[in-house]
Amino acid sequence: MKSAAIAILLFLVSFRVLAQDPEFPREFIMHLNLQSGIVTSFNNAPELYTGGVQLIPQYTFVTNLMRGGAIAEVFYTSKNLQGAIGPTISIKLKTLMAGKFGSIGNINLSFDHLWGTGSERLVGGGINLDLANKFILGLSLQRDYNLSTWWIQSGLGFKISKTKKIPHI
Amino acid sequence: MSRALVVSGGGCKGAFAVGLVKRLFEHWPNLAFDMYVGTSTGSLVTPLVAMNEMALVEHIYTTETTENIVKTGRLGDHINDVSIFDASPLWDLVQANYTDDRYNALLNSGRKVFITTTCMQSSQLVVFTNDPAPANPENYQVRTLANADHFRRAVMASACQPVFMQPITVNEHLAGDPTSTFQFCDGGVKQYVGVQMAVDNGATEIFTIVLSPEADEVDNEVYGDLFTILQKTISIFSDNVDKDNLLMPKKYNDALVYIDAVKSKMEASGLSSDEVNEFFNIPALNSPYQGKAPIKFFFFEPVAPLDGGPGGLTFDPVKMTAMVQAGVDVANTFIATVNPADVTWN
């Protein structure tokens, strides 16, 4: 089973490299993400607003497929300003091509685990639309398995790391 | 007698020129050229032909893929950049094959190579050559190459279609050069084929290879996005430049042929050759026809459009191998139909 999974992964990786996919190249990338949403228990308890700012540095360790890094977050909820930190990975689902001229973006899934300063333990993920390697629109769902709540948020991210220029010759 | 080989631009369609020249050399082993003029892909082909590297140039034009020429990227990254594609793979190819040794062998051979580029800053056609004393024309600039690196950069600039591939600072490594920051790109922007350069430098026989048929190509393709429309526009622009470029030398040569015929008629009526020439000697006029003999033109073009995508930027080894064969076929037709009296190289 394990060897079959490795074989499938290797096949996916080789296919993506051969296809000259411009998305998820091997690089360091950092996003500033604005989050907004609700914290709910899906019961009679009132839903709480949450909003925050995330800093997400990542490095692509499987070209055209997967990058990983960390999330450092400052967020507001329950009338408190709090912080959270934890690991994250993004897996590219689809490259949005612009004919033979390259790509205009990608759709990716993200998975993360965050430890919050208010005893939150968030695990979950989201789906993201990366446009022009400049903006990310996302929807995320996370489960706080310590406080038994669900966090449903939308996000708008901006790439803040330096864009690699066409080499000068 | 000075014989020139002129090859136009056309991206991967340079394979057609490779097949054609290869076949001509096979049939006429004594065929040799004194000067080589290349524009864009022609500037990649002609120096290797001048270096007697036919096998190498054929290998390049039958094996390289688009990925080995340009890298595609994320369009959003390149909105504020110098080009849509990154031509670094082509630069690697140029550096690997247009070596110092080959450049020095070219210098020692005495063969002259002319590489056409367009300067972004001066908007002028700039021709780089290994000729230490080239003609000094009025309507374009000529620069003598300083070294092998300068040569490679000129070849690269000539091959780089603006917007799609980055412009090249050809003179960047020339210490103290006032144009060291000037950017150069495809000579085809200003001049698609370099026939005029061959004429200006004294060629009396010119083999001209253009990489698209004289009739406008009908491709029945629907251009559905900005970028294909842009690339097609550049192609159309290049083709129009092509026709204009060929028109001038043809008209010039028509005049030479006419003057030659008049001279023959005058001699037939009883005038001596000296007397005839005296009629055409008008010192007050700086005549471009003074002392010039008609040029023998051999013109080659594909019978049908070569399939290489707009601008010839789709490098497909299978299609390029077919283009080589198309060149061989056109050469065979020429070999079968050329007037034996015109064959001065046998």
XYZ file of C-alpha atoms in Angstrom:
515
model
C 0.000 0.000 0.000
C 2.782 2.374 0.991
C 4.835 1.566 -2.111
C 1.767 2.068 -4.312
C 1.186 5.483 -2.749
C 4.840 6.409 -3.328
C 4.593 5.229 -6.950
C 1.491 7.343 -7.536
C 3.163 10.364 -5.949
C 6.284 9.902 -8.107
C 4.110 9.562 -11.208
C 2.244 12.761 -10.353
C 5.486 14.614 -9.694
C 7.153 13.450 -12.925
C 4.056 14.217 -14.977
C 3.822 17.718 -13.547
C 7.511 18.433 -14.163
C 7.349 17.143 -17.744
C 4.299 19.257 -18.421
C 6.319 22.469 -17.728
C 3.835 23.693 -15.187
C 4.732 27.254 -14.098
C 2.772 27.047 -10.835
C 4.400 25.987 -7.563
C 7.988 26.325 -8.820
C 10.744 25.581 -6.346
C 10.887 28.849 -4.444
C 10.330 30.641 -1.188
C 7.035 32.488 -1.092
C 5.294 34.532 1.586
C 1.704 35.711 1.815
C -0.056 38.199 4.040
C -3.575 36.917 4.512
C -6.592 38.792 5.890
C -9.090 36.402 7.483
C -12.669 36.984 8.469
C -15.410 34.598 9.611
C -17.278 33.003 12.468
C -16.605 30.669 15.351
C -19.532 28.345 15.926
C -20.450 25.211 17.788
C -23.402 24.483 15.525
C -25.701 24.593 18.550
C -27.663 27.253 20.419
C -24.572 29.121 21.577
C -24.052 32.457 19.818
C -21.661 32.562 16.900
C -18.636 34.727 17.417
C -16.999 36.936 14.845
C -13.352 36.359 14.149
C -10.940 38.309 12.003
C -7.209 38.367 11.740
C -4.012 38.730 9.863
C -1.800 35.796 8.936
C 1.806 35.762 7.809
C 2.476 32.576 5.809
C 6.056 31.843 4.698
C 6.347 28.675 2.612
C 8.846 26.792 0.501
C 7.964 24.512 -2.420
C 9.553 21.175 -1.664
C 7.753 19.156 -4.352
C 7.922 21.191 -7.530
C 4.550 21.868 -9.138
C 2.756 20.038 -6.340
C 3.392 20.869 -2.718
C 4.767 23.595 -0.524
C 4.983 23.816 3.202
C 5.776 26.309 5.899
C 4.249 28.064 8.855
C 1.390 30.343 9.765
C 1.817 33.099 12.314
C -1.489 34.752 13.058
C -2.918 37.601 15.060
C -6.686 37.380 15.362
C -9.585 38.940 17.170
C -12.401 36.933 18.695
C -14.399 36.938 21.933
C -13.412 40.585 22.408
C -9.808 39.497 22.689
C -6.779 39.930 20.530
C -4.927 36.647 20.382
C -2.193 34.892 18.490
C -1.681 31.500 16.897
C 1.094 29.664 15.198
C 1.543 26.349 13.456
C 2.580 24.420 10.383
C 0.813 24.499 7.023
C 1.077 22.754 3.684
C -0.487 23.630 0.320
C -1.174 21.109 -2.407
C -1.806 22.360 -5.899
C -4.943 20.891 -7.452
C -5.057 22.641 -10.805
C -3.029 25.085 -12.852
C -5.028 27.722 -14.680
C -3.194 28.019 -17.993
C -3.192 30.951 -20.405
C -2.652 28.951 -23.554
C 0.998 28.495 -24.403
C 1.941 31.730 -22.685
C 2.092 30.402 -19.158
C -0.351 30.364 -16.290
C -2.668 32.897 -14.709
C -3.059 31.110 -11.401
C -3.862 27.899 -9.595
C -6.356 26.261 -7.292
C -4.829 24.695 -4.219
C -5.804 23.036 -0.990
C -4.221 24.025 2.298
C -3.979 22.019 5.529
C -2.818 23.465 8.812
C -2.658 23.055 12.547
C -2.585 26.085 14.809
C -1.937 26.491 18.507
C -3.656 29.622 19.843
C -2.799 31.712 22.875
C -6.372 31.212 24.129
C -5.975 27.417 24.305
C -7.282 26.967 20.766
C -6.170 23.865 18.908
C -7.240 24.362 15.330
C -6.886 21.704 12.681
C -8.345 21.992 9.234
C -7.831 23.368 5.807
C -9.230 25.296 2.940
C -9.473 25.761 -0.750
C -7.703 28.695 -2.374
C -7.731 30.442 -5.716
C -4.305 31.937 -6.418
C -4.596 34.658 -9.060
C -1.556 35.836 -10.999
C 0.706 34.882 -8.105
C -0.397 38.108 -6.483
C -3.746 37.512 -4.745
C -5.317 34.528 -3.036
C -9.011 34.119 -2.356
C -9.749 31.351 0.103
C -12.353 29.567 2.170
C -11.320 27.587 5.229
C -12.848 25.300 7.804
C -11.041 24.431 11.035
C -11.989 22.392 14.036
C -10.900 23.506 17.483
C -10.653 20.080 19.082
C -9.778 21.599 22.456
C -12.699 24.042 22.767
C -15.073 22.083 20.525
C -15.835 24.840 18.066
C -15.705 25.237 14.306
C -13.982 28.149 12.604
C -15.353 29.083 9.178
C -13.476 31.865 7.453
C -12.874 33.531 4.127
C -9.534 35.037 3.275
C -7.886 37.519 0.980
C -4.141 37.042 0.653
C -1.417 39.114 -0.921
C 1.956 37.771 -1.979
C 4.564 39.897 -0.242
C 7.740 37.985 -1.093
C 9.854 39.257 -3.966
C 8.844 38.244 -7.485
C 11.605 36.591 -9.465
C 12.476 38.704 -12.489
C 13.296 37.456 -15.971
C 17.101 37.028 -15.905
C 19.104 39.839 -17.435
C 21.301 38.791 -20.349
C 32.930 37.293 -57.290
C 31.551 37.389 -53.796
C 28.802 34.976 -52.777
C 26.412 35.592 -49.886
C 23.978 33.417 -47.976
C 21.089 35.357 -46.464
C 18.621 33.697 -44.101
C 15.528 35.451 -42.780
C 13.842 35.168 -39.406
C 11.154 32.677 -38.541
C 11.926 30.855 -35.280
C 11.779 27.087 -35.608
C 11.249 27.486 -39.358
C 15.010 27.975 -39.578
C 14.936 24.174 -39.997
C 13.822 24.792 -43.587
C 17.008 26.788 -44.275
C 19.105 24.073 -42.641
C 17.690 21.362 -44.909
C 18.046 23.532 -47.984
C 21.674 24.500 -47.365
C 22.588 20.948 -46.369
C 21.257 19.618 -49.663
C 23.003 22.311 -51.709
C 26.323 21.453 -50.024
C 25.751 17.742 -50.599
C 25.129 18.286 -54.289
C 27.809 20.925 -54.815
C 30.675 20.224 -52.409
C 32.558 23.175 -53.883
C 29.779 25.605 -53.072
C 31.073 28.146 -50.568
C 29.959 31.531 -49.354
C 32.070 34.565 -48.574
C 29.497 36.253 -46.396
C 26.593 35.115 -44.258
C 23.744 37.375 -43.236
C 21.279 36.227 -40.608
C 18.205 37.739 -39.036
C 16.654 36.242 -35.919
C 16.711 32.464 -36.399
C 18.876 33.171 -39.453
C 21.496 34.555 -37.103
C 21.502 31.230 -35.279
C 21.776 29.227 -38.515
C 24.252 31.195 -40.613
C 27.224 31.390 -38.197
C 27.173 27.612 -37.716
C 26.994 27.133 -41.491
C 29.952 29.525 -41.832
C 31.803 27.420 -39.239
C 31.183 24.242 -41.320
C 29.049 22.869 -38.488
C 26.197 21.530 -40.630
C 25.695 18.406 -38.523
C 25.457 20.503 -35.366
C 22.996 23.018 -36.775
C 20.843 20.203 -38.150
C 20.931 18.482 -34.772
C 19.796 21.684 -33.040
C 16.990 22.310 -35.513
C 15.628 18.777 -35.311
C 15.857 18.069 -31.587
C 15.213 21.202 -29.580
C 11.787 21.698 -28.061
C 10.075 24.924 -27.052
C 11.068 24.239 -23.440
C 14.719 24.237 -24.544
C 14.269 27.676 -26.101
C 12.002 29.582 -23.726
C 10.605 29.045 -20.269
C 6.990 29.852 -19.692
C 6.086 31.331 -16.352
C 3.321 32.880 -14.369
C 1.921 35.759 -16.372
C 1.248 37.735 -13.236
C 4.978 37.698 -12.466
C 5.825 39.158 -15.861
C 3.306 41.978 -16.110
C 5.983 44.459 -15.053
C 8.878 42.511 -16.519
C 10.805 42.736 -19.797
C 9.143 39.792 -21.516
C 6.468 37.145 -21.292
C 8.903 34.254 -21.711
C 12.362 33.716 -20.294
C 14.848 32.953 -23.070
C 17.536 31.712 -20.660
C 17.413 28.176 -22.158
C 18.215 29.622 -25.583
C 21.060 31.616 -24.041
C 22.421 28.373 -22.542
C 22.173 26.797 -25.996
C 24.008 29.708 -27.611
C 26.750 29.637 -25.000
C 27.199 25.885 -25.367
C 27.415 25.852 -29.149
C 28.781 29.218 -30.285
C 32.019 28.645 -28.447
C 35.205 30.693 -28.315
C 36.988 28.042 -30.404
C 34.332 28.097 -33.092
C 34.301 31.894 -33.147
C 38.092 31.964 -33.519
C 37.870 29.392 -36.322
C 35.316 31.644 -38.009
C 37.674 34.607 -37.750
C 40.509 32.562 -39.218
C 38.333 31.343 -42.093
C 37.969 34.849 -43.480
C 34.247 34.344 -43.847
C 32.157 37.344 -42.937
C 29.087 37.014 -40.776
C 26.468 39.749 -40.410
C 23.924 39.568 -37.600
C 21.002 41.961 -37.656
C 19.538 43.408 -34.478
C 17.238 46.246 -33.500
C 18.370 48.688 -30.828
C 15.562 49.604 -28.446
C 17.163 52.916 -27.467
C 18.120 54.256 -30.906
C 15.309 52.431 -32.781
C 17.925 51.687 -35.428
C 18.847 48.526 -37.230
C 22.295 47.579 -35.941
C 24.311 44.947 -37.761
C 27.091 43.155 -35.905
C 29.823 41.617 -38.031
C 33.211 39.968 -37.729
C 34.294 41.995 -40.767
C 36.973 44.409 -39.492
C 36.246 46.862 -42.330
C 32.573 46.597 -43.234
C 30.684 48.915 -45.569
C 29.353 52.007 -43.851
C 25.777 52.432 -45.059
C 23.490 55.396 -44.479
C 20.328 53.692 -43.292
C 21.636 51.362 -40.585
C 24.551 51.035 -38.185
C 27.315 48.460 -38.465
C 29.490 47.368 -35.558
C 32.485 45.075 -35.672
C 32.391 42.331 -33.061
C 34.983 42.653 -30.323
C 35.216 39.066 -29.130
C 33.390 35.743 -28.843
C 31.183 36.936 -25.974
C 30.151 39.970 -28.004
C 29.362 37.616 -30.899
C 27.213 35.344 -28.732
C 25.304 38.275 -27.294
C 24.640 39.651 -30.781
C 23.363 36.251 -31.957
C 21.155 36.035 -28.884
C 19.782 39.555 -29.386
C 18.983 38.859 -33.007
C 17.040 35.757 -32.008
C 15.013 37.374 -29.229
C 11.554 38.458 -30.361
C 10.622 41.536 -28.345
C 7.758 41.232 -25.864
C 8.125 37.443 -25.841
C 11.857 37.193 -25.088
C 14.037 39.557 -23.098
C 16.128 42.196 -24.871
C 19.891 41.727 -24.660
C 22.523 44.270 -23.650
C 24.889 43.213 -26.412
C 27.645 45.712 -25.582
C 27.447 45.308 -21.814
C 30.878 43.719 -21.422
C 32.703 46.223 -23.621
C 34.622 48.444 -21.218
C 33.858 52.121 -21.676
C 31.320 51.591 -24.421
C 28.730 54.404 -24.329
C 26.042 51.968 -25.479
C 26.790 49.329 -22.847
C 23.286 49.637 -21.374
C 21.480 49.686 -24.724
C 19.065 46.815 -25.243
C 18.895 44.917 -28.489
C 16.310 42.530 -29.885
C 15.301 40.697 -33.036
C 16.609 42.363 -36.191
C 13.410 41.235 -37.878
C 11.600 44.128 -36.217
C 13.358 46.424 -38.663
C 14.543 44.090 -41.400
C 13.397 40.547 -41.961
C 15.988 39.505 -44.492
C 19.400 41.072 -44.783
C 19.745 41.202 -48.561
C 20.655 44.879 -48.408
C 23.635 44.088 -46.199
C 24.917 41.558 -48.707
C 24.502 44.099 -51.516
C 26.208 46.852 -49.519
C 29.158 44.602 -48.783
C 29.766 43.748 -52.406
C 28.018 40.428 -52.901
C 27.593 39.561 -56.564
C 25.710 36.294 -56.004
C 23.121 36.174 -53.247
C 21.343 33.071 -52.028
C 18.327 34.338 -50.110
C 16.269 31.991 -47.987
C 13.019 33.281 -46.525
C 11.050 31.068 -44.214
C 7.505 31.834 -45.256
C 5.911 31.664 -48.689
C 5.570 34.902 -50.628
C 1.789 34.556 -50.639
C 0.171 35.422 -47.321
C -0.446 32.340 -45.227
C -4.035 31.322 -44.551
C -4.099 29.299 -41.361
C -7.882 29.154 -40.663
C -7.115 29.619 -36.975
C -9.388 31.625 -34.701
C -7.264 33.892 -32.501
C -9.098 33.887 -29.217
C -6.790 35.562 -26.741
C -4.643 38.652 -26.455
C -1.365 36.848 -26.636
C -1.932 34.841 -29.800
C -3.291 37.995 -31.428
C -0.169 39.868 -30.335
C 2.126 37.151 -31.638
C 0.245 36.908 -34.915
C 0.453 40.691 -35.283
C 4.216 40.544 -34.912
C 4.311 37.771 -37.536
C 2.277 39.841 -39.976
C 4.481 42.824 -39.296
C 7.608 40.743 -39.965
C 6.188 39.423 -43.224
C 5.408 42.925 -44.428
C 8.933 44.018 -43.562
C 10.097 41.004 -45.541
C 8.385 42.084 -48.738
C 9.647 45.643 -48.392
C 13.186 44.434 -47.774
C 13.206 42.273 -50.850
C 11.656 44.965 -53.000
C 14.493 47.476 -52.618
C 17.377 45.179 -53.606
C 15.280 43.755 -56.449
C 14.567 47.231 -57.803
C 18.235 48.135 -57.397
C 19.239 45.039 -59.276
C 16.600 45.610 -61.970
C 18.253 48.982 -62.580
C 21.687 47.326 -62.818
C 20.351 44.759 -65.283
C 18.759 47.539 -67.304
C 21.960 49.601 -67.363
C 23.906 46.497 -68.381
C 21.482 45.850 -71.248
C 21.739 49.461 -72.414
C 25.531 49.224 -72.318
C 25.451 46.029 -74.401
C 23.147 47.678 -76.908
C 25.440 50.702 -77.168
C 28.456 48.448 -77.701
C 26.522 46.531 -80.362
C 25.934 49.786 -82.179
C 29.677 50.271 -82.536
C 30.817 52.145 -79.423
C 33.809 50.857 -77.525
C 33.471 49.686 -73.963
C 35.421 52.736 -72.711
C 33.178 55.082 -74.639
C 30.080 53.427 -73.224
C 31.380 53.614 -69.670
C 32.225 57.279 -70.168
C 28.538 57.963 -70.891
C 27.655 56.525 -67.483
C 30.431 58.339 -65.670
C 28.891 61.490 -64.214
C 31.189 62.670 -61.409
C 28.702 65.264 -60.157
C 26.273 62.488 -59.229
C 27.076 59.995 -56.506
C 25.517 57.120 -58.396
C 24.888 53.875 -56.515
C 25.182 52.086 -59.853
C 28.654 53.390 -60.735
C 30.983 50.482 -61.434
C 28.454 47.896 -60.210
C 27.546 44.761 -62.119
C 24.129 43.110 -61.863
C 23.766 40.803 -58.906
C 22.734 37.224 -59.424
C 19.881 36.416 -57.032
C 18.837 32.918 -56.057
C 15.667 33.101 -54.047
C 14.324 30.224 -51.965
C 11.081 29.974 -50.048
C 8.851 27.163 -48.792
C 6.284 25.859 -51.256
C 3.645 25.819 -48.518
C 3.470 27.483 -45.086
C 5.711 25.825 -42.508
C 3.867 24.914 -39.356
C 5.706 26.493 -36.469
C 3.060 28.518 -34.703
C 2.842 32.307 -34.762
C 6.325 33.751 -34.851
C 7.749 30.246 -35.269
C 7.984 29.872 -31.504
C 6.616 26.328 -31.366
C 9.690 24.112 -31.477
C 8.456 20.606 -32.242
C 11.190 18.167 -33.355
C 8.785 16.164 -35.521
C 7.549 19.234 -37.359
C 11.056 20.671 -37.605
C 12.344 17.444 -39.141
C 9.593 17.818 -41.733
C 10.733 21.419 -42.306
C 14.287 20.198 -42.935
C 12.870 17.811 -45.534
C 10.847 20.667 -47.072
C 14.135 22.546 -47.449
C 15.778 19.520 -49.039
C 12.871 19.275 -51.497
C 13.151 22.916 -52.513
C 16.917 22.482 -52.933
C 16.318 19.429 -55.135
C 13.932 21.439 -57.307
C 16.564 24.147 -57.626
C 19.260 21.614 -58.493
C 17.030 20.149 -61.188
C 15.986 23.447 -62.723
C 18.910 25.857 -62.303
C 20.437 27.146 -65.515
C 23.861 25.444 -65.741
C 25.306 28.742 -66.948
C 24.365 30.276 -63.590
C 26.262 27.640 -61.624
C 29.591 29.347 -61.014
C 30.539 27.196 -58.017
C 30.791 23.759 -59.584
